[in-house]
Amino acid sequence: MTLTDDDRRQLHERYASERDKRIRADGNEQYIEVTGLYSDYADDPYVAVEPRESLHDEVEFAFVGGGFAGLLTGAKLKQAGVDDVRIIEKGGDFGGTWYWNRYPGAQCDTAAFIYLPLLEETGHMPSEKYTHAPEIAEHCRRIGRHFDLYDNALFSTEVTGLEWDDDASRWIIRTNRGDEMRARHVAIGTGPLHRPKLPGIPGIDTFAGHSFHTSRWDYDYTGGDPSGAPLTGLADKRVGIIGTGATAVQCVPHLARSAGELFVFQRTPSSIDARNNHDIDPEWFATLEPGWQKRWMENFTILQTGGFADEDLVMDGWTDISQRIRDRLLSAPEPDLSPEGFLKAYHDSDDEKMEEIRRRVEAIVADPDTVDALKPWYRQLCKRPCFHDDYLQAFNEAGTTLVHTDGQGVERITERGVVVDGVEYELDCLIYASGFEVGTEFTRRWGFDVTGRDGVLLSDHWVDGMTSLHGIHTRGFPNMYIVSPSQGANLISNVPHNLTEAGATIATVVAHARSVAATEVEVTEDAERQWVELLEAGGRTFGGDPTCTPGYYNNEGHGIADSARRNSLGYPEGPVAYFDHIERWRSSGEFAGL
Ligand code: NDP
């Protein structure tokens, strides 16, 4: 598809006007926190919490969070011979994101071969290229069983505070179950998107029908189950869903099939490219050579970040985005490999891709007004790209209505339903696919602060933004490790790759400390400062582009404060270089900077 300069100019004008339409003065403040009146929206609907005695014991290593971060770090510690590991988890089992998100249709958006951790170690073959949530949750439990992480785990337990005891060189961990445990080492991996948020729509507290957030799906009400069985409880119901992000894209087809009537309230359409999921052939799987998962992850990361590899092992929408940019750059008679040249190649290929995505809407959806409303007008990476083969088709189902709010969002919620443009849509059930907190204070998302050496709070140490070595170690907080993509590789397209490397690094450090009988592991002031300076000089951050349509990628279009920018910095030379660096650092045995 070829676009003229004039086409591109008009396109960019449209992008700018669509963005301007959506900018709100209240930015990230528009959302409601799930506390007080709204705290029920964050309750765990999946388990009945059993009473238990408070614990006052000691472990060698405690991990806050039982999702991929905790499971990977726990597994790597066990492999390194550190057995006394306790994972403390708010949910009733392991899984993190995949414990909470059980909405119908949930599946991974990054190919399972590189997304599901520890496949070779556990001997699991993903059944599909993009596996569904029940299989992923089961895989989390498999990791827990395989590495004996259940033995010492605490579920339905929320950490309320971590405090360093300098005299004993131990962490004191307090929880909402009255525990006061001690640990020589602690790590925190609570996930970047785990606290549900609600849209701040006037009247939201007045709705008299049934409502829930997608990350706490109420199967008792809807019928059906996470594997996609029909939602029989909705057959005679008028159902509304607010939000059309990656979550809604996956559950709307199920709602459309089952609900008596479905109203999808849309503020900004997602970009929906083809999914092309398929089953995995066990005979082919058996041909993979040992070490394949690391190779696949590295191959994906190289291609997804614009590098070169002989073949594309994963071949999906993510690698396609970068390969298009790269091919365009290199096919020019005189390739311009400067940052400006790269940016131009990115914009040019993106214009064409988004034109294809809009044509895809035309090809699939029947009603012309709905076609217009479902077309996204922004660059593909301004929002989370979505891939689905049934979402757009759902709008052809009788009984499914797209309620387009032209970027303004829902006007009001009443006792009876939802109002848009003065029209009230009466509903029995209202589902909030309104996403998760991003960019709020970390203490609010974690649910606790950390008191380090000399009583210094982590929230004070990080008052101007995160500071760390490798995104893992923080000065003044000995024997504490952070597990997240930030200030490390910052690879967003395959988060578990970041966590795998962090887990391996922490396990190596802890095993080494133990082997030399070191009681404290702490980054030096110089090493922490130099790392942050290196990252700041490089300026590689995730999202934050104010020219993009508003969303959590860019602080709702309001630009990102310096402190928040610091939190999302990544290694200047990119994820591949970071993974090389961290592997060399931990293998050298020198642990420079600690
Ligand atoms: P998002 O934050 O992406 O989407 C929230 C939705 O709510 C948006 O469509 C937003 O509109 C809409 N919204 C908010 N306020 C209003 C309002 N007042 N009126 C109408 N609509 C409103 O949340 P998701 O849960 O969809 O996804 C969050 C992230 O989780 C994804 O970006 C992805 O990273 C991850 N995810 C990954 C999946 C996977 O890998 N398989 C699956 C699902 C989620 P607007 O766009 O205009 O702000």
XYZ file of C-alpha atoms and ligand atoms in Angstrom:
642
model
C 0.000 0.000 0.000
C 1.578 3.273 -1.112
C 0.713 6.566 0.509
C 1.542 9.913 -1.043
C 2.999 12.779 0.967
C -0.424 14.398 0.843
C -2.097 11.237 2.186
C 0.373 11.181 5.037
C -0.135 14.846 5.865
C -3.915 14.389 6.031
C -3.481 11.250 8.089
C -1.283 12.989 10.640
C -3.720 15.893 10.886
C -6.476 13.398 11.640
C -4.285 11.680 14.265
C -3.644 15.041 15.954
C -7.294 16.082 15.969
C -8.432 12.687 17.314
C -5.811 12.960 20.046
C -6.801 16.530 20.965
C -10.427 15.447 21.248
C -9.467 12.932 23.934
C -7.133 15.002 26.136
C -8.713 15.615 29.534
C -7.539 18.125 32.115
C -7.774 15.509 34.869
C -5.429 13.065 33.033
C -4.603 10.066 35.197
C -6.757 11.498 37.995
C -9.880 10.609 36.023
C -9.808 7.061 37.405
C -11.280 5.832 40.685
C -9.130 3.914 43.137
C -10.623 0.590 44.296
C -10.774 1.557 47.956
C -13.589 2.540 50.311
C -16.915 2.349 48.530
C -15.227 0.574 45.625
C -12.993 -1.864 47.507
C -15.298 -4.806 46.640
C -14.134 -4.510 43.032
C -10.682 -5.727 44.135
C -11.830 -8.571 46.403
C -10.774 -12.090 45.490
C -13.883 -13.865 44.138
C -12.056 -17.149 43.586
C -11.284 -18.391 47.117
C -12.757 -18.361 50.571
C -9.937 -17.130 52.785
C -9.239 -19.671 55.544
C -8.246 -18.363 58.974
C -4.695 -19.295 60.012
C -2.233 -18.646 62.825
C 0.088 -15.677 62.354
C 3.673 -16.567 61.547
C 6.680 -15.329 63.507
C 9.406 -17.390 61.884
C 12.414 -16.788 59.657
C 13.267 -17.740 56.072
C 16.360 -17.151 54.003
C 14.563 -15.563 51.070
C 11.075 -14.032 50.959
C 9.458 -12.918 47.719
C 6.513 -10.509 47.595
C 4.272 -11.612 44.714
C 3.430 -15.049 43.359
C 3.224 -14.232 39.651
C 5.845 -14.924 37.003
C 8.408 -12.724 38.845
C 8.173 -14.687 42.103
C 7.929 -18.052 40.390
C 10.944 -17.398 38.175
C 13.083 -16.027 40.971
C 11.993 -18.851 43.269
C 12.860 -21.432 40.607
C 16.271 -19.890 39.906
C 17.049 -19.734 43.638
C 16.184 -23.389 44.042
C 18.381 -24.239 41.054
C 21.207 -22.284 42.710
C 20.794 -24.305 45.893
C 18.903 -21.716 47.933
C 16.039 -23.824 49.263
C 14.518 -21.789 52.055
C 12.293 -19.621 49.856
C 8.882 -18.255 50.802
C 6.578 -16.592 48.288
C 3.949 -14.294 49.810
C 0.960 -13.740 47.556
C -2.251 -11.716 47.824
C -4.231 -14.166 45.674
C -5.282 -17.660 46.664
C -2.686 -19.396 44.458
C 0.284 -18.735 42.189
C -0.276 -16.974 38.864
C -0.365 -13.210 39.427
C -1.988 -11.724 36.332
C -3.106 -15.217 35.374
C -4.610 -15.844 38.779
C -6.747 -12.708 38.614
C -7.599 -12.458 34.935
C -9.972 -15.330 34.243
C -12.336 -13.479 31.939
C -13.603 -15.567 29.026
C -11.219 -15.505 26.082
C -8.150 -14.422 28.077
C -4.993 -15.614 26.341
C -1.419 -14.453 25.952
C -0.617 -11.934 23.253
C 3.025 -12.903 23.025
C 3.694 -16.398 21.651
C 3.535 -19.020 24.420
C 6.929 -20.499 23.486
C 8.656 -17.357 24.694
C 6.004 -16.052 27.083
C 5.518 -19.075 29.327
C 8.565 -19.344 31.582
C 10.581 -22.487 32.262
C 8.996 -24.677 29.583
C 12.066 -26.868 29.169
C 12.604 -27.220 32.919
C 9.005 -28.290 33.501
C 8.642 -30.312 30.279
C 5.453 -28.545 29.210
C 4.442 -28.138 25.574
C 2.038 -25.215 25.034
C -1.071 -26.522 23.300
C -1.451 -23.430 21.107
C 0.767 -20.670 19.782
C -1.154 -18.220 22.016
C -2.366 -20.289 24.934
C -5.511 -19.469 26.871
C -5.592 -18.349 30.505
C -6.520 -21.691 32.161
C -3.448 -23.347 30.621
C -1.235 -20.442 31.695
C -2.604 -20.518 35.252
C -2.005 -24.271 35.340
C 1.543 -23.707 34.102
C 2.118 -21.310 37.017
C 0.965 -24.035 39.395
C 3.204 -26.522 37.552
C 6.235 -24.286 38.193
C 5.192 -24.037 41.844
C 5.003 -27.824 42.145
C 8.115 -28.561 40.091
C 10.329 -26.295 42.202
C 8.624 -27.094 45.534
C 7.530 -23.506 45.932
C 4.178 -24.465 47.462
C 5.747 -25.911 50.609
C 6.544 -22.584 52.184
C 4.192 -20.246 50.288
C 1.651 -17.948 51.931
C -1.479 -17.209 49.917
C -4.307 -14.737 50.564
C -1.702 -12.695 52.414
C -0.881 -9.051 51.738
C 2.393 -7.556 52.833
C 1.788 -4.348 54.797
C 5.386 -3.355 55.479
C 9.048 -4.304 55.113
C 11.551 -3.047 57.655
C 15.306 -3.562 57.780
C 16.719 -4.592 61.154
C 20.275 -3.350 60.993
C 21.461 -5.138 64.130
C 20.322 -8.528 62.961
C 20.864 -7.903 59.210
C 17.372 -9.206 58.579
C 14.168 -7.944 57.018
C 11.013 -7.884 59.114
C 7.941 -8.588 56.996
C 4.503 -7.660 58.290
C 1.254 -8.743 56.661
C -2.492 -8.265 56.917
C -2.694 -11.707 58.564
C -0.750 -10.553 61.619
C 2.487 -12.205 60.493
C 5.816 -10.763 61.558
C 8.391 -12.847 59.765
C 12.085 -12.389 59.271
C 14.074 -12.952 56.119
C 17.712 -12.518 55.261
C 16.774 -11.463 51.718
C 13.567 -10.047 50.228
C 12.493 -9.396 46.665
C 9.514 -7.505 45.336
C 7.804 -8.421 42.070
C 4.220 -7.245 42.235
C 3.708 -6.707 38.510
C 3.355 -3.464 36.594
C -0.416 -3.696 35.976
C -2.028 -5.429 38.882
C -4.322 -2.989 40.673
C -7.679 -2.602 38.928
C -8.996 0.910 38.390
C -12.497 2.145 37.608
C -13.505 4.921 35.240
C -14.392 8.118 37.076
C -17.814 8.428 35.499
C -20.383 10.588 37.321
C -23.011 8.407 38.983
C -20.883 5.231 38.960
C -21.898 4.587 42.587
C -25.609 4.706 41.752
C -25.882 1.742 39.366
C -28.361 -0.725 40.860
C -27.661 -3.654 38.516
C -24.797 -6.144 38.812
C -21.249 -4.965 38.088
C -17.669 -6.187 38.298
C -14.171 -5.523 36.933
C -12.857 -7.910 34.261
C -9.967 -8.993 36.519
C -12.487 -10.300 39.069
C -14.915 -12.022 36.657
C -18.103 -13.121 38.381
C -18.874 -16.543 36.874
C -21.503 -17.124 39.574
C -23.507 -14.415 37.856
C -22.554 -14.890 34.185
C -22.401 -18.684 34.093
C -19.766 -20.258 31.865
C -16.152 -20.699 32.880
C -12.665 -19.431 32.039
C -12.263 -22.013 29.274
C -14.968 -20.267 27.262
C -18.133 -22.269 28.015
C -21.254 -20.250 27.098
C -22.122 -17.561 29.646
C -25.598 -18.989 30.160
C -26.446 -16.623 33.002
C -26.397 -13.729 30.520
C -28.806 -15.249 27.987
C -31.685 -13.044 29.084
C -29.626 -10.075 30.205
C -28.782 -6.663 28.811
C -25.051 -6.394 29.360
C -22.779 -3.363 29.002
C -18.991 -3.303 28.915
C -16.979 -0.107 29.357
C -13.590 -0.149 27.670
C -12.185 -1.524 24.437
C -8.545 -2.242 25.383
C -6.730 -5.582 25.153
C -8.981 -7.154 27.797
C -12.287 -6.179 26.180
C -10.989 -7.286 22.789
C -10.612 -10.800 24.165
C -13.866 -11.081 26.129
C -16.301 -9.187 23.877
C -16.657 -12.095 21.382
C -17.770 -14.342 24.271
C -20.196 -11.754 25.604
C -21.569 -11.182 22.110
C -22.293 -14.886 21.699
C -23.960 -15.310 25.089
C -25.645 -12.093 26.172
C -29.269 -11.328 25.402
C -28.046 -7.920 24.279
C -24.564 -6.455 24.475
C -23.582 -2.778 24.459
C -19.870 -2.051 24.035
C -19.100 1.488 25.234
C -16.062 2.715 23.351
C -13.932 5.792 23.907
C -10.955 4.894 21.691
C -10.881 1.867 19.370
C -7.959 -0.540 19.663
C -5.937 -1.540 16.590
C -6.877 -5.134 15.801
C -4.554 -7.117 13.578
C -4.923 -10.814 12.691
C -4.180 -13.344 15.473
C -3.561 -16.514 13.427
C -3.475 -18.810 16.410
C -2.887 -22.522 15.829
C -2.376 -25.759 17.724
C 1.174 -26.967 18.354
C 2.203 -30.196 16.665
C 3.834 -32.508 19.268
C 6.015 -34.165 16.610
C 7.451 -30.828 15.621
C 7.845 -29.830 19.271
C 9.870 -32.988 19.902
C 12.425 -31.846 17.317
C 13.410 -28.749 19.328
C 16.983 -29.023 20.595
C 17.807 -28.478 24.278
C 18.294 -24.799 25.045
C 15.635 -23.886 22.501
C 13.626 -21.591 24.785
C 16.525 -19.245 25.501
C 17.337 -19.156 21.779
C 13.714 -18.378 20.899
C 13.479 -15.638 23.493
C 16.701 -14.063 22.288
C 15.668 -14.361 18.637
C 12.355 -12.622 19.399
C 14.040 -9.865 21.383
C 16.611 -9.237 18.648
C 13.975 -8.993 15.920
C 11.439 -7.120 18.001
C 13.960 -4.420 18.791
C 15.106 -3.913 15.211
C 18.113 -6.238 15.102
C 19.200 -8.899 12.607
C 18.798 -12.656 12.803
C 18.987 -15.397 10.167
C 15.415 -16.463 10.798
C 12.289 -15.287 12.611
C 11.490 -18.200 14.930
C 8.407 -16.679 16.547
C 6.928 -14.884 13.526
C 4.148 -12.768 14.946
C 2.730 -9.290 14.988
C 5.468 -8.035 17.302
C 8.414 -9.140 15.184
C 6.530 -8.023 12.096
C 6.343 -4.425 13.370
C 10.115 -4.151 13.726
C 10.957 -6.132 10.639
C 8.861 -3.812 8.510
C 10.748 -0.804 9.869
C 14.104 -2.467 9.340
C 13.306 -3.685 5.808
C 12.089 -0.246 4.860
C 15.230 1.366 6.214
C 17.541 -1.011 4.410
C 15.671 -1.090 1.114
C 16.321 2.619 0.524
C 18.968 3.259 -2.175
C 21.059 5.076 0.458
C 19.956 3.760 3.843
C 19.820 6.501 6.497
C 20.755 4.698 9.698
C 20.693 7.812 11.880
C 18.062 8.091 14.656
C 16.126 10.464 12.379
C 16.292 7.943 9.534
C 15.041 5.222 11.835
C 12.177 7.408 13.056
C 11.129 8.228 9.500
C 11.165 4.550 8.526
C 9.098 3.779 11.617
C 6.520 6.455 10.833
C 6.286 5.588 7.156
C 5.811 1.863 7.701
C 3.439 2.538 10.583
C 1.222 4.744 8.398
C 0.876 1.844 5.988
C 0.282 -0.748 8.692
C -2.455 1.321 10.296
C -4.059 1.840 6.890
C -4.142 -1.981 6.552
C -5.681 -2.253 10.002
C -8.417 0.223 9.075
C -9.050 -1.685 5.818
C -9.360 -4.853 7.876
C -12.238 -3.240 9.776
C -13.943 -2.439 6.463
C -13.455 -5.999 5.236
C -14.942 -7.615 8.347
C -17.625 -5.353 9.831
C -20.939 -4.970 8.021
C -22.546 -1.787 9.382
C -20.912 1.346 7.879
C -21.286 3.512 11.028
C -19.752 0.768 13.143
C -16.916 0.449 10.617
C -16.141 4.143 10.944
C -16.259 4.013 14.722
C -13.934 0.998 14.965
C -11.136 2.572 12.933
C -8.146 3.570 15.060
C -6.514 6.908 14.228
C -3.098 6.829 15.852
C 0.264 5.103 15.404
C 0.172 1.408 16.239
C 2.452 1.613 19.276
C 0.614 4.583 20.810
C -1.587 1.990 22.499
C -1.164 -1.684 23.161
C -1.514 -3.354 19.714
C -4.218 -6.039 19.730
C -4.501 -9.200 17.645
C -7.785 -11.074 17.370
C -9.730 -13.091 14.817
C -13.211 -12.777 16.390
C -13.409 -9.312 17.959
C -14.388 -7.242 14.930
C -16.681 -10.060 13.789
C -18.580 -9.778 17.089
C -20.072 -6.491 15.914
C -21.900 -8.393 13.157
C -23.778 -10.459 15.771
C -27.449 -9.597 16.163
C -27.867 -8.079 19.603
C -24.395 -6.512 19.794
C -24.186 -2.729 19.601
C -21.100 -0.564 19.570
C -21.859 2.647 21.437
C -19.337 5.079 20.025
C -18.692 8.017 22.329
C -16.482 9.842 19.823
C -13.567 9.987 22.206
C -15.592 11.493 25.065
C -16.297 8.349 27.070
C -19.439 7.485 28.931
C -21.341 10.601 29.984
C -23.040 9.291 33.112
C -24.069 6.143 34.931
C -27.521 5.988 36.463
C -29.369 3.549 38.665
C -30.674 1.874 35.501
C -27.736 1.976 33.122
C -25.301 4.032 31.084
C -25.869 7.367 29.380
C -24.067 8.416 26.213
C -24.992 11.503 24.258
C -28.189 11.887 26.258
C -29.370 8.330 25.506
C -29.786 5.984 28.456
C -28.925 2.327 27.814
C -30.729 0.249 30.424
C -28.605 -2.636 31.680
C -28.799 -5.624 34.005
C -25.039 -6.013 34.177
C -22.158 -3.580 33.689
C -18.618 -4.870 33.228
C -15.638 -2.575 33.703
C -12.825 -3.384 31.264
C -11.197 -0.181 32.434
C -7.681 -1.453 33.051
C -5.148 -1.124 35.832
C -3.314 1.629 37.697
C -0.192 2.899 35.987
C 1.813 5.919 37.052
C 0.300 6.196 40.536
C 2.552 6.155 43.621
C 4.309 2.798 43.960
C 3.270 2.586 47.625
C -0.366 2.686 46.507
C 0.133 -0.064 43.930
C 2.322 -2.256 46.162
C 0.182 -1.555 49.222
C 3.205 -0.875 51.462
C 6.363 1.190 51.899
C 9.824 -0.159 52.750
C 11.914 1.071 55.666
C 15.592 0.602 54.908
C 18.849 1.291 56.711
C 18.653 4.093 59.308
C 14.867 4.203 59.020
C 14.924 5.701 55.512
C 11.719 5.075 53.570
C 11.963 3.816 50.002
C 9.328 6.408 49.045
C 11.759 9.109 50.274
C 14.781 7.526 48.625
C 12.799 7.438 45.381
C 11.091 10.793 45.814
C 12.593 11.951 42.488
C 11.996 8.581 40.846
C 13.493 5.108 41.023
C 17.251 4.737 41.487
C 18.943 1.372 41.173
C 21.746 -0.717 39.818
C 20.422 -2.886 36.957
C 16.836 -2.171 38.063
C 17.449 -4.649 40.901
C 19.530 -3.203 43.775
C 18.876 0.026 45.674
C 21.302 1.868 47.966
C 20.262 1.819 51.636
C 18.100 -1.268 51.169
C 20.527 -4.149 51.615
C 19.483 -7.673 50.669
C 16.459 -6.282 48.824
C 15.861 -6.932 45.116
C 13.331 -5.446 42.708
C 12.051 -7.633 39.866
C 10.531 -5.632 37.019
C 11.493 -4.472 33.517
C 12.279 -0.913 34.749
C 15.851 0.396 34.665
C 16.900 -2.865 33.068
C 16.008 -4.234 29.652
C 12.568 -2.591 29.790
C 11.341 -5.093 27.183
C 7.589 -4.604 27.156
C 6.693 -6.987 24.312
C 7.787 -10.026 26.344
C 7.869 -9.164 30.044
C 8.887 -12.681 31.229
C 12.242 -12.311 29.434
C 13.083 -9.436 31.824
C 11.959 -11.497 34.799
C 13.946 -14.578 33.740
C 17.170 -12.586 33.644
C 16.409 -10.768 36.911
C 15.657 -14.080 38.634
C 18.895 -15.644 37.367
C 20.885 -12.604 38.467
C 19.406 -12.484 41.973
C 19.904 -16.218 42.454
C 23.562 -15.909 41.424
C 24.131 -12.978 43.796
C 22.447 -14.678 46.753
C 24.221 -17.994 46.183
C 27.534 -16.139 45.980
C 26.831 -14.126 49.147
C 26.099 -17.340 50.901
C 29.247 -19.053 49.601
C 31.478 -16.277 50.966
C 29.420 -15.963 54.180
C 28.493 -12.355 53.370
C 25.595 -11.188 55.521
C 24.727 -8.103 53.482
C 24.492 -7.347 49.790
C 24.252 -3.673 48.917
C 24.930 -1.500 45.912
C 27.524 1.240 46.387
C 26.437 4.836 46.119
C 28.686 5.341 43.089
C 27.407 2.309 41.231
C 23.779 3.322 41.743
C 24.459 6.917 40.642
C 26.469 5.842 37.599
C 23.781 3.408 36.483
C 21.051 6.045 36.701
C 23.279 8.580 34.906
C 23.920 6.069 32.145
C 20.197 5.450 31.699
C 19.314 9.128 31.829
C 21.979 10.012 29.272
C 20.563 7.333 26.977
C 16.994 8.505 27.514
C 15.376 5.210 26.415
C 11.969 5.126 28.062
C 8.802 3.183 27.569
C 5.941 5.206 26.072
C 5.516 8.809 27.096
C 4.977 10.200 23.586
C 2.684 13.231 24.095
C 1.775 13.254 20.376
C 0.032 9.895 20.863
C -3.609 9.426 21.691
C -4.049 9.435 25.494
C -3.736 6.237 27.466
C -1.605 4.662 30.145
C 1.362 4.523 27.739
C 1.684 8.328 27.863
C 0.194 9.432 31.177
C -3.116 10.099 29.439
C -1.387 12.484 27.025
C -0.091 14.836 29.712
C 3.611 14.251 29.309
C 5.606 12.397 31.881
C 7.147 14.034 34.942
C 10.911 13.568 35.382
C 10.396 11.210 38.325
C 7.993 8.984 36.381
C 10.317 9.071 33.367
C 13.094 7.787 35.586
C 10.910 4.868 36.630
C 10.501 3.745 33.051
C 14.077 4.167 31.824
C 15.734 1.252 30.070
C 19.309 0.347 29.162
C 20.383 2.824 26.448
C 21.546 0.215 23.944
C 18.329 -1.745 24.276
C 17.155 -5.074 25.693
C 19.580 -7.331 23.781
C 22.564 -5.332 25.046
C 21.153 -5.295 28.589
C 20.681 -9.064 28.630
C 24.275 -9.509 27.374
C 25.516 -7.076 29.999
C 23.720 -8.676 32.917
C 24.752 -12.189 31.901
C 28.409 -11.131 31.697
C 28.107 -9.222 34.988
C 26.754 -12.139 36.957
C 28.998 -14.734 35.283
C 32.170 -12.761 35.960
C 31.899 -13.557 39.671
C 33.037 -10.028 40.512
C 29.619 -8.449 41.115
C 30.986 -5.001 40.343
C 29.111 -2.253 42.161
C 27.868 -4.407 45.031
P -6.737 -0.604 29.158
O -6.231 0.408 30.117
O -5.929 -0.923 27.993
O -8.157 -0.191 28.617
C -9.106 0.488 29.400
C -10.258 0.849 28.522
O -11.236 1.569 29.274
C -9.849 1.761 27.375
O -10.487 1.326 26.212
C -10.340 3.112 27.842
O -10.576 4.010 26.793
C -11.632 2.705 28.515
N -12.178 3.750 29.372
C -11.613 4.306 30.466
N -12.391 5.259 30.960
C -13.487 5.312 30.181
C -14.658 6.098 30.183
N -14.852 7.065 31.096
N -15.592 5.861 29.231
C -15.401 4.905 28.305
N -14.302 4.139 28.245
C -13.364 4.346 29.175
O -7.087 -1.917 30.044
P -7.064 -3.455 29.606
O -7.478 -4.213 30.801
O -7.799 -3.665 28.352
O -5.567 -3.749 29.284
C -4.534 -3.310 30.152
C -3.226 -3.919 29.714
O -3.152 -5.246 30.183
C -3.018 -4.034 28.222
O -2.605 -2.847 27.645
C -1.971 -5.104 28.158
O -0.714 -4.585 28.447
C -2.421 -6.014 29.268
N -3.249 -7.075 28.710
C -2.601 -8.052 28.062
C -3.270 -9.086 27.514
C -2.493 -10.132 26.846
O -1.288 -10.046 26.731
N -3.112 -11.148 26.381
C -4.737 -9.189 27.578
C -5.334 -8.094 28.292
C -4.609 -7.073 28.825
P -9.321 4.884 26.183
O -8.563 3.947 25.299
O -9.984 5.986 25.460
O -8.519 5.350 27.353
